Amino acid sequence: TKVVLATRNHHKVEELREILSDVCAELGLDIVGLDEYPEAPDVIEDGVTFEQNAILKAASAARFTGLPALADDSGLAVDVLGGAPGIFSARWSGGNGDRANLELLLAQLGDVRDEHRAAAFVCAAALVMPDGRSAAELGRYPGHVARVPTGTNGFGYDPIFVPSDQPDGAERTLAEFGADEKNSVSHRALAFRALVPHLKEHLRP
Ligand code: ITT
Ligand code: NA
């Protein structure tokens, strides 16, 4: 069964294929991104929660393609900023891209001490069926914001996010994690693993 992931973000497509590889094999699912559907409409993400935005994206893709649709809405929530950038993470610098977003966030935190730089990556994973049935699950991955960007793996805010509870008390950023390692512990992995029972319920052949 073809399942569309409602995104044009290639990093999300790659990560999700790895996160769901077992269940895709078990259920015979083939995850494709919206690149296969260049005419699919852009979604206005006007929900006020990650779950609402994930459902909006998946519902639009399911309507357009007639396929079961998955979506990911995610972001970085910083405690001392009241949870910002949160659902606004993708456009935090006004549409100037990932690097500008993380530079702005670093500037906003200034030299706030480490114990006040707590943050979490959050991901809502949604499934919407062509008949409108839907499910959503949330994943939360705690850590803190680094002072300088480090590392070249991953995408987005990874170079400034230091996950909690690393082996041997290491303080690597997520951009210093290997893809396997990130995809076994991330907010995205937590959210989509929680979605697996819904995938089995709705997509078992
Ligand atoms: P779609 O809406 O098409 O899925 P998008 O990239 O705009 O793509 P979001 O609206 O969910 O996705 O915004 C997610 C934001 O959070 C964006 O700034 C990402 O860079 C960031 N983000 C999400 N997951 C991340 C991760 O695993 N590592 C680093 N940054 C992440
Ligand atoms: Na979003």
PDB file of C-alpha atoms and ligand atoms in Angstrom:
ATOM      1  CA  THR A   1       0.000   0.000   0.000  1.00  0.00           C
ATOM      2  CA  LYS A   2       1.243   3.432  -0.918  1.00  0.00           C
ATOM      3  CA  VAL A   3       1.138   5.914   1.976  1.00  0.00           C
ATOM      4  CA  VAL A   4       1.879   9.595   1.427  1.00  0.00           C
ATOM      5  CA  LEU A   5       3.870  11.601   3.978  1.00  0.00           C
ATOM      6  CA  ALA A   6       2.496  15.138   3.713  1.00  0.00           C
ATOM      7  CA  THR A   7       5.779  17.004   3.492  1.00  0.00           C
ATOM      8  CA  ARG A   8       8.278  18.386   1.010  1.00  0.00           C
ATOM      9  CA  ASN A   9      11.026  18.131   3.665  1.00  0.00           C
ATOM     10  CA  HIS A  10      13.322  15.333   2.437  1.00  0.00           C
ATOM     11  CA  HIS A  11      14.924  14.905   5.852  1.00  0.00           C
ATOM     12  CA  LYS A  12      11.549  13.984   7.320  1.00  0.00           C
ATOM     13  CA  VAL A  13      10.874  11.439   4.553  1.00  0.00           C
ATOM     14  CA  GLU A  14      14.270   9.797   5.048  1.00  0.00           C
ATOM     15  CA  GLU A  15      14.003   9.705   8.831  1.00  0.00           C
ATOM     16  CA  LEU A  16      10.482   8.330   8.757  1.00  0.00           C
ATOM     17  CA  ARG A  17      11.341   5.530   6.336  1.00  0.00           C
ATOM     18  CA  GLU A  18      14.020   4.435   8.784  1.00  0.00           C
ATOM     19  CA  ILE A  19      11.840   4.865  11.898  1.00  0.00           C
ATOM     20  CA  LEU A  20       8.982   2.844  10.376  1.00  0.00           C
ATOM     21  CA  SER A  21      11.059   0.322   8.412  1.00  0.00           C
ATOM     22  CA  ASP A  22       9.864  -2.687  10.442  1.00  0.00           C
ATOM     23  CA  VAL A  23       6.191  -1.852  10.314  1.00  0.00           C
ATOM     24  CA  CYS A  24       6.438  -0.924   6.613  1.00  0.00           C
ATOM     25  CA  ALA A  25       7.902  -4.358   5.922  1.00  0.00           C
ATOM     26  CA  GLU A  26       5.257  -6.049   8.063  1.00  0.00           C
ATOM     27  CA  LEU A  27       2.281  -4.211   6.536  1.00  0.00           C
ATOM     28  CA  GLY A  28       3.706  -3.804   3.012  1.00  0.00           C
ATOM     29  CA  LEU A  29       3.703  -0.004   3.152  1.00  0.00           C
ATOM     30  CA  ASP A  30       5.585   2.237   0.745  1.00  0.00           C
ATOM     31  CA  ILE A  31       6.096   5.796   2.087  1.00  0.00           C
ATOM     32  CA  VAL A  32       6.304   8.533  -0.546  1.00  0.00           C
ATOM     33  CA  GLY A  33       6.712  12.283  -0.039  1.00  0.00           C
ATOM     34  CA  LEU A  34       4.661  15.047  -1.650  1.00  0.00           C
ATOM     35  CA  ASP A  35       7.374  15.431  -4.315  1.00  0.00           C
ATOM     36  CA  GLU A  36       5.420  12.780  -6.204  1.00  0.00           C
ATOM     37  CA  TYR A  37       2.449  15.188  -6.165  1.00  0.00           C
ATOM     38  CA  PRO A  38       3.767  18.572  -7.337  1.00  0.00           C
ATOM     39  CA  GLU A  39       0.200  19.865  -7.726  1.00  0.00           C
ATOM     40  CA  ALA A  40      -0.780  19.141  -4.127  1.00  0.00           C
ATOM     41  CA  PRO A  41      -1.944  22.379  -2.484  1.00  0.00           C
ATOM     42  CA  ASP A  42       0.117  24.115   0.199  1.00  0.00           C
ATOM     43  CA  VAL A  43      -1.535  23.827   3.580  1.00  0.00           C
ATOM     44  CA  ILE A  44      -2.175  26.836   5.785  1.00  0.00           C
ATOM     45  CA  GLU A  45      -0.893  25.610   9.130  1.00  0.00           C
ATOM     46  CA  ASP A  46      -3.255  27.660  11.294  1.00  0.00           C
ATOM     47  CA  GLY A  47      -3.758  25.149  14.090  1.00  0.00           C
ATOM     48  CA  VAL A  48      -2.685  26.189  17.577  1.00  0.00           C
ATOM     49  CA  THR A  49      -1.131  22.831  18.495  1.00  0.00           C
ATOM     50  CA  PHE A  50       1.339  20.470  16.834  1.00  0.00           C
ATOM     51  CA  GLU A  51      -1.419  17.816  16.666  1.00  0.00           C
ATOM     52  CA  GLN A  52      -3.849  20.161  14.908  1.00  0.00           C
ATOM     53  CA  ASN A  53      -1.254  21.157  12.301  1.00  0.00           C
ATOM     54  CA  ALA A  54      -0.250  17.530  11.707  1.00  0.00           C
ATOM     55  CA  ILE A  55      -3.898  16.566  11.152  1.00  0.00           C
ATOM     56  CA  LEU A  56      -4.381  19.574   8.791  1.00  0.00           C
ATOM     57  CA  LYS A  57      -1.395  18.491   6.673  1.00  0.00           C
ATOM     58  CA  ALA A  58      -2.362  14.806   6.567  1.00  0.00           C
ATOM     59  CA  ALA A  59      -6.031  15.542   5.828  1.00  0.00           C
ATOM     60  CA  SER A  60      -5.105  17.759   2.884  1.00  0.00           C
ATOM     61  CA  ALA A  61      -2.787  15.102   1.430  1.00  0.00           C
ATOM     62  CA  ALA A  62      -5.360  12.319   1.928  1.00  0.00           C
ATOM     63  CA  ARG A  63      -8.013  14.434   0.175  1.00  0.00           C
ATOM     64  CA  PHE A  64      -5.710  15.301  -2.725  1.00  0.00           C
ATOM     65  CA  THR A  65      -4.188  11.857  -3.307  1.00  0.00           C
ATOM     66  CA  GLY A  66      -6.971   9.526  -2.143  1.00  0.00           C
ATOM     67  CA  LEU A  67      -4.268   7.647  -0.227  1.00  0.00           C
ATOM     68  CA  PRO A  68      -3.775   7.072   3.493  1.00  0.00           C
ATOM     69  CA  ALA A  69      -1.686  10.046   4.610  1.00  0.00           C
ATOM     70  CA  LEU A  70       0.835  10.622   7.360  1.00  0.00           C
ATOM     71  CA  ALA A  71       2.097  13.983   8.557  1.00  0.00           C
ATOM     72  CA  ASP A  72       4.691  15.328  10.954  1.00  0.00           C
ATOM     73  CA  ASP A  73       4.418  18.696  12.651  1.00  0.00           C
ATOM     74  CA  SER A  74       7.370  19.410  14.833  1.00  0.00           C
ATOM     75  CA  GLY A  75       9.511  22.069  16.441  1.00  0.00           C
ATOM     76  CA  LEU A  76      11.724  23.137  19.291  1.00  0.00           C
ATOM     77  CA  ALA A  77      10.070  24.373  22.510  1.00  0.00           C
ATOM     78  CA  VAL A  78      12.352  26.395  24.819  1.00  0.00           C
ATOM     79  CA  ASP A  79      11.190  26.643  28.452  1.00  0.00           C
ATOM     80  CA  VAL A  80      12.545  30.107  29.217  1.00  0.00           C
ATOM     81  CA  LEU A  81      10.865  31.439  26.050  1.00  0.00           C
ATOM     82  CA  GLY A  82       7.479  30.075  27.155  1.00  0.00           C
ATOM     83  CA  GLY A  83       7.648  27.196  24.669  1.00  0.00           C
ATOM     84  CA  ALA A  84       8.717  29.300  21.658  1.00  0.00           C
ATOM     85  CA  PRO A  85       9.518  28.854  18.851  1.00  0.00           C
ATOM     86  CA  GLY A  86       7.249  25.772  19.184  1.00  0.00           C
ATOM     87  CA  ILE A  87       4.740  25.505  16.340  1.00  0.00           C
ATOM     88  CA  PHE A  88       6.424  28.560  14.757  1.00  0.00           C
ATOM     89  CA  SER A  89       9.852  26.872  14.524  1.00  0.00           C
ATOM     90  CA  ALA A  90       9.924  26.585  10.712  1.00  0.00           C
ATOM     91  CA  ARG A  91       9.429  30.343  10.166  1.00  0.00           C
ATOM     92  CA  TRP A  92      11.036  31.735  13.320  1.00  0.00           C
ATOM     93  CA  SER A  93      13.270  34.128  11.360  1.00  0.00           C
ATOM     94  CA  GLY A  94      10.482  35.037   8.931  1.00  0.00           C
ATOM     95  CA  GLY A  95      11.259  32.507   6.222  1.00  0.00           C
ATOM     96  CA  ASN A  96      15.028  32.962   6.024  1.00  0.00           C
ATOM     97  CA  GLY A  97      15.838  29.293   6.456  1.00  0.00           C
ATOM     98  CA  ASP A  98      17.118  26.837   9.048  1.00  0.00           C
ATOM     99  CA  ARG A  99      20.443  28.526   9.728  1.00  0.00           C
ATOM    100  CA  ALA A 100      18.846  31.946  10.286  1.00  0.00           C
ATOM    101  CA  ASN A 101      16.248  30.341  12.581  1.00  0.00           C
ATOM    102  CA  LEU A 102      18.859  28.816  14.859  1.00  0.00           C
ATOM    103  CA  GLU A 103      21.051  31.940  14.856  1.00  0.00           C
ATOM    104  CA  LEU A 104      18.054  34.034  15.935  1.00  0.00           C
ATOM    105  CA  LEU A 105      17.219  31.590  18.710  1.00  0.00           C
ATOM    106  CA  LEU A 106      20.826  31.672  19.962  1.00  0.00           C
ATOM    107  CA  ALA A 107      20.721  35.489  19.945  1.00  0.00           C
ATOM    108  CA  GLN A 108      17.443  35.502  21.876  1.00  0.00           C
ATOM    109  CA  LEU A 109      18.915  33.261  24.567  1.00  0.00           C
ATOM    110  CA  GLY A 110      22.118  35.302  24.742  1.00  0.00           C
ATOM    111  CA  ASP A 111      24.310  34.137  27.609  1.00  0.00           C
ATOM    112  CA  VAL A 112      21.470  32.654  29.663  1.00  0.00           C
ATOM    113  CA  ARG A 113      23.139  29.956  31.756  1.00  0.00           C
ATOM    114  CA  ASP A 114      22.937  26.255  30.842  1.00  0.00           C
ATOM    115  CA  GLU A 115      20.481  25.404  33.622  1.00  0.00           C
ATOM    116  CA  HIS A 116      18.030  27.902  32.074  1.00  0.00           C
ATOM    117  CA  ARG A 117      18.414  26.667  28.496  1.00  0.00           C
ATOM    118  CA  ALA A 118      16.102  23.641  28.884  1.00  0.00           C
ATOM    119  CA  ALA A 119      14.139  22.765  25.756  1.00  0.00           C
ATOM    120  CA  ALA A 120      12.450  19.870  24.033  1.00  0.00           C
ATOM    121  CA  PHE A 121      11.972  18.787  20.471  1.00  0.00           C
ATOM    122  CA  VAL A 122       8.299  17.996  19.964  1.00  0.00           C
ATOM    123  CA  CYS A 123       6.695  16.026  17.134  1.00  0.00           C
ATOM    124  CA  ALA A 124       3.057  15.298  16.403  1.00  0.00           C
ATOM    125  CA  ALA A 125       2.543  12.316  14.118  1.00  0.00           C
ATOM    126  CA  ALA A 126      -0.803  12.052  12.334  1.00  0.00           C
ATOM    127  CA  LEU A 127      -2.570   9.465  10.192  1.00  0.00           C
ATOM    128  CA  VAL A 128      -5.601  10.440   8.124  1.00  0.00           C
ATOM    129  CA  MET A 129      -7.451   7.842   6.066  1.00  0.00           C
ATOM    130  CA  PRO A 130      -9.188   8.742   2.765  1.00  0.00           C
ATOM    131  CA  ASP A 131     -12.554   8.220   4.544  1.00  0.00           C
ATOM    132  CA  GLY A 132     -11.582  10.847   7.129  1.00  0.00           C
ATOM    133  CA  ARG A 133     -10.773   8.641  10.119  1.00  0.00           C
ATOM    134  CA  SER A 134      -7.728  10.002  11.916  1.00  0.00           C
ATOM    135  CA  ALA A 135      -5.295   9.540  14.791  1.00  0.00           C
ATOM    136  CA  ALA A 136      -2.471  11.641  16.232  1.00  0.00           C
ATOM    137  CA  GLU A 137       0.272  11.004  18.775  1.00  0.00           C
ATOM    138  CA  LEU A 138       2.876  13.283  20.382  1.00  0.00           C
ATOM    139  CA  GLY A 139       6.578  12.661  21.018  1.00  0.00           C
ATOM    140  CA  ARG A 140       8.738  14.839  23.285  1.00  0.00           C
ATOM    141  CA  TYR A 141      12.547  14.653  23.429  1.00  0.00           C
ATOM    142  CA  PRO A 142      14.141  16.681  26.261  1.00  0.00           C
ATOM    143  CA  GLY A 143      17.461  18.492  26.234  1.00  0.00           C
ATOM    144  CA  HIS A 144      18.919  21.983  26.259  1.00  0.00           C
ATOM    145  CA  VAL A 145      20.038  24.625  23.778  1.00  0.00           C
ATOM    146  CA  ALA A 146      23.802  24.755  23.185  1.00  0.00           C
ATOM    147  CA  ARG A 147      25.743  28.044  23.065  1.00  0.00           C
ATOM    148  CA  VAL A 148      27.293  27.454  19.640  1.00  0.00           C
ATOM    149  CA  PRO A 149      26.226  25.264  16.696  1.00  0.00           C
ATOM    150  CA  THR A 150      28.177  21.998  16.427  1.00  0.00           C
ATOM    151  CA  GLY A 151      27.934  19.039  14.058  1.00  0.00           C
ATOM    152  CA  THR A 152      26.800  18.497  10.481  1.00  0.00           C
ATOM    153  CA  ASN A 153      24.303  15.609  10.610  1.00  0.00           C
ATOM    154  CA  GLY A 154      20.531  15.897  10.630  1.00  0.00           C
ATOM    155  CA  PHE A 155      18.771  19.194   9.834  1.00  0.00           C
ATOM    156  CA  GLY A 156      17.062  22.248  11.298  1.00  0.00           C
ATOM    157  CA  TYR A 157      17.909  23.011  14.924  1.00  0.00           C
ATOM    158  CA  ASP A 158      19.956  19.801  15.411  1.00  0.00           C
ATOM    159  CA  PRO A 159      23.328  21.662  15.659  1.00  0.00           C
ATOM    160  CA  ILE A 160      22.139  23.582  18.749  1.00  0.00           C
ATOM    161  CA  PHE A 161      20.145  20.878  20.548  1.00  0.00           C
ATOM    162  CA  VAL A 162      21.884  18.806  23.238  1.00  0.00           C
ATOM    163  CA  PRO A 163      19.706  15.811  24.204  1.00  0.00           C
ATOM    164  CA  SER A 164      19.517  14.866  27.904  1.00  0.00           C
ATOM    165  CA  ASP A 165      20.687  11.524  29.256  1.00  0.00           C
ATOM    166  CA  GLN A 166      23.419  10.695  26.756  1.00  0.00           C
ATOM    167  CA  PRO A 167      25.672   7.668  27.255  1.00  0.00           C
ATOM    168  CA  ASP A 168      28.525   8.491  29.689  1.00  0.00           C
ATOM    169  CA  GLY A 169      27.081  11.964  30.312  1.00  0.00           C
ATOM    170  CA  ALA A 170      28.249  13.182  26.899  1.00  0.00           C
ATOM    171  CA  GLU A 171      26.993  16.597  25.726  1.00  0.00           C
ATOM    172  CA  ARG A 172      26.872  16.119  21.964  1.00  0.00           C
ATOM    173  CA  THR A 173      24.388  18.022  19.839  1.00  0.00           C
ATOM    174  CA  LEU A 174      21.872  16.042  17.813  1.00  0.00           C
ATOM    175  CA  ALA A 175      23.872  17.030  14.711  1.00  0.00           C
ATOM    176  CA  GLU A 176      26.718  14.926  16.158  1.00  0.00           C
ATOM    177  CA  PHE A 177      24.506  11.857  16.447  1.00  0.00           C
ATOM    178  CA  GLY A 178      24.536   9.262  13.677  1.00  0.00           C
ATOM    179  CA  ALA A 179      21.267   8.858  11.760  1.00  0.00           C
ATOM    180  CA  ASP A 180      20.629   5.439  13.345  1.00  0.00           C
ATOM    181  CA  GLU A 181      21.135   6.856  16.790  1.00  0.00           C
ATOM    182  CA  LYS A 182      18.894   9.890  16.223  1.00  0.00           C
ATOM    183  CA  ASN A 183      16.168   7.772  14.659  1.00  0.00           C
ATOM    184  CA  SER A 184      16.043   5.375  17.592  1.00  0.00           C
ATOM    185  CA  VAL A 185      15.485   8.070  20.254  1.00  0.00           C
ATOM    186  CA  SER A 186      14.143  11.289  18.689  1.00  0.00           C
ATOM    187  CA  HIS A 187      10.811  13.100  19.177  1.00  0.00           C
ATOM    188  CA  ARG A 188       9.918  11.843  15.676  1.00  0.00           C
ATOM    189  CA  ALA A 189      10.724   8.238  16.606  1.00  0.00           C
ATOM    190  CA  LEU A 190       8.660   8.528  19.810  1.00  0.00           C
ATOM    191  CA  ALA A 191       5.650  10.047  18.029  1.00  0.00           C
ATOM    192  CA  PHE A 192       5.584   7.645  15.085  1.00  0.00           C
ATOM    193  CA  ARG A 193       6.206   4.599  17.269  1.00  0.00           C
ATOM    194  CA  ALA A 194       3.170   5.642  19.296  1.00  0.00           C
ATOM    195  CA  LEU A 195       1.259   5.833  16.008  1.00  0.00           C
ATOM    196  CA  VAL A 196       2.144   2.245  15.019  1.00  0.00           C
ATOM    197  CA  PRO A 197      -0.913   0.635  16.699  1.00  0.00           C
ATOM    198  CA  HIS A 198      -3.133   2.986  14.651  1.00  0.00           C
ATOM    199  CA  LEU A 199      -1.240   2.045  11.471  1.00  0.00           C
ATOM    200  CA  LYS A 200      -1.807  -1.623  12.250  1.00  0.00           C
ATOM    201  CA  GLU A 201      -5.499  -1.021  12.947  1.00  0.00           C
ATOM    202  CA  HIS A 202      -6.152   0.955   9.743  1.00  0.00           C
ATOM    203  CA  LEU A 203      -3.631  -0.408   7.227  1.00  0.00           C
ATOM    204  CA  ARG A 204      -3.326  -4.142   7.872  1.00  0.00           C
ATOM    205  CA  PRO A 205      -4.006  -5.775   4.488  1.00  0.00           C
TER     206      PRO A 205
HETATM  207  P1  ITT B   1       6.372  20.248   6.420  1.00  0.00           P
HETATM  208  O1  ITT B   1       5.435  21.226   7.069  1.00  0.00           O
HETATM  209  O2  ITT B   1       6.237  20.187   4.939  1.00  0.00           O
HETATM  210  O3  ITT B   1       6.310  18.890   7.047  1.00  0.00           O
HETATM  211  P2  ITT B   1       8.510  21.763   7.643  1.00  0.00           P
HETATM  212  O4  ITT B   1       9.976  21.543   7.583  1.00  0.00           O
HETATM  213  O5  ITT B   1       7.985  23.152   7.392  1.00  0.00           O
HETATM  214  O6  ITT B   1       7.885  20.718   6.629  1.00  0.00           O
HETATM  215  P3  ITT B   1       7.278  21.876  10.284  1.00  0.00           P
HETATM  216  O7  ITT B   1       6.238  22.882   9.929  1.00  0.00           O
HETATM  217  O8  ITT B   1       6.854  20.691  11.105  1.00  0.00           O
HETATM  218  O9  ITT B   1       7.994  21.239   9.017  1.00  0.00           O
HETATM  219  O10 ITT B   1       8.449  22.646  11.033  1.00  0.00           O
HETATM  220  C1  ITT B   1       9.401  21.942  11.745  1.00  0.00           C
HETATM  221  C2  ITT B   1      10.449  22.902  12.270  1.00  0.00           C
HETATM  222  O11 ITT B   1      11.127  22.291  13.354  1.00  0.00           O
HETATM  223  C3  ITT B   1      11.508  23.237  11.239  1.00  0.00           C
HETATM  224  O12 ITT B   1      12.078  24.494  11.548  1.00  0.00           O
HETATM  225  C4  ITT B   1      12.523  22.126  11.466  1.00  0.00           C
HETATM  226  O13 ITT B   1      13.804  22.504  11.058  1.00  0.00           O
HETATM  227  C5  ITT B   1      12.432  21.930  12.977  1.00  0.00           C
HETATM  228  N1  ITT B   1      12.640  20.506  13.299  1.00  0.00           N
HETATM  229  C6  ITT B   1      11.692  19.528  13.301  1.00  0.00           C
HETATM  230  N2  ITT B   1      12.237  18.334  13.550  1.00  0.00           N
HETATM  231  C7  ITT B   1      13.546  18.550  13.695  1.00  0.00           C
HETATM  232  C8  ITT B   1      14.634  17.700  13.932  1.00  0.00           C
HETATM  233  O14 ITT B   1      14.498  16.390  14.025  1.00  0.00           O
HETATM  234  N3  ITT B   1      15.840  18.257  14.018  1.00  0.00           N
HETATM  235  C9  ITT B   1      16.006  19.589  13.898  1.00  0.00           C
HETATM  236  N4  ITT B   1      15.044  20.457  13.648  1.00  0.00           N
HETATM  237  C10 ITT B   1      13.806  19.945  13.552  1.00  0.00           C
HETATM  238 NA    NA B   2       4.511  23.587  11.374  1.00  0.00          NA
END
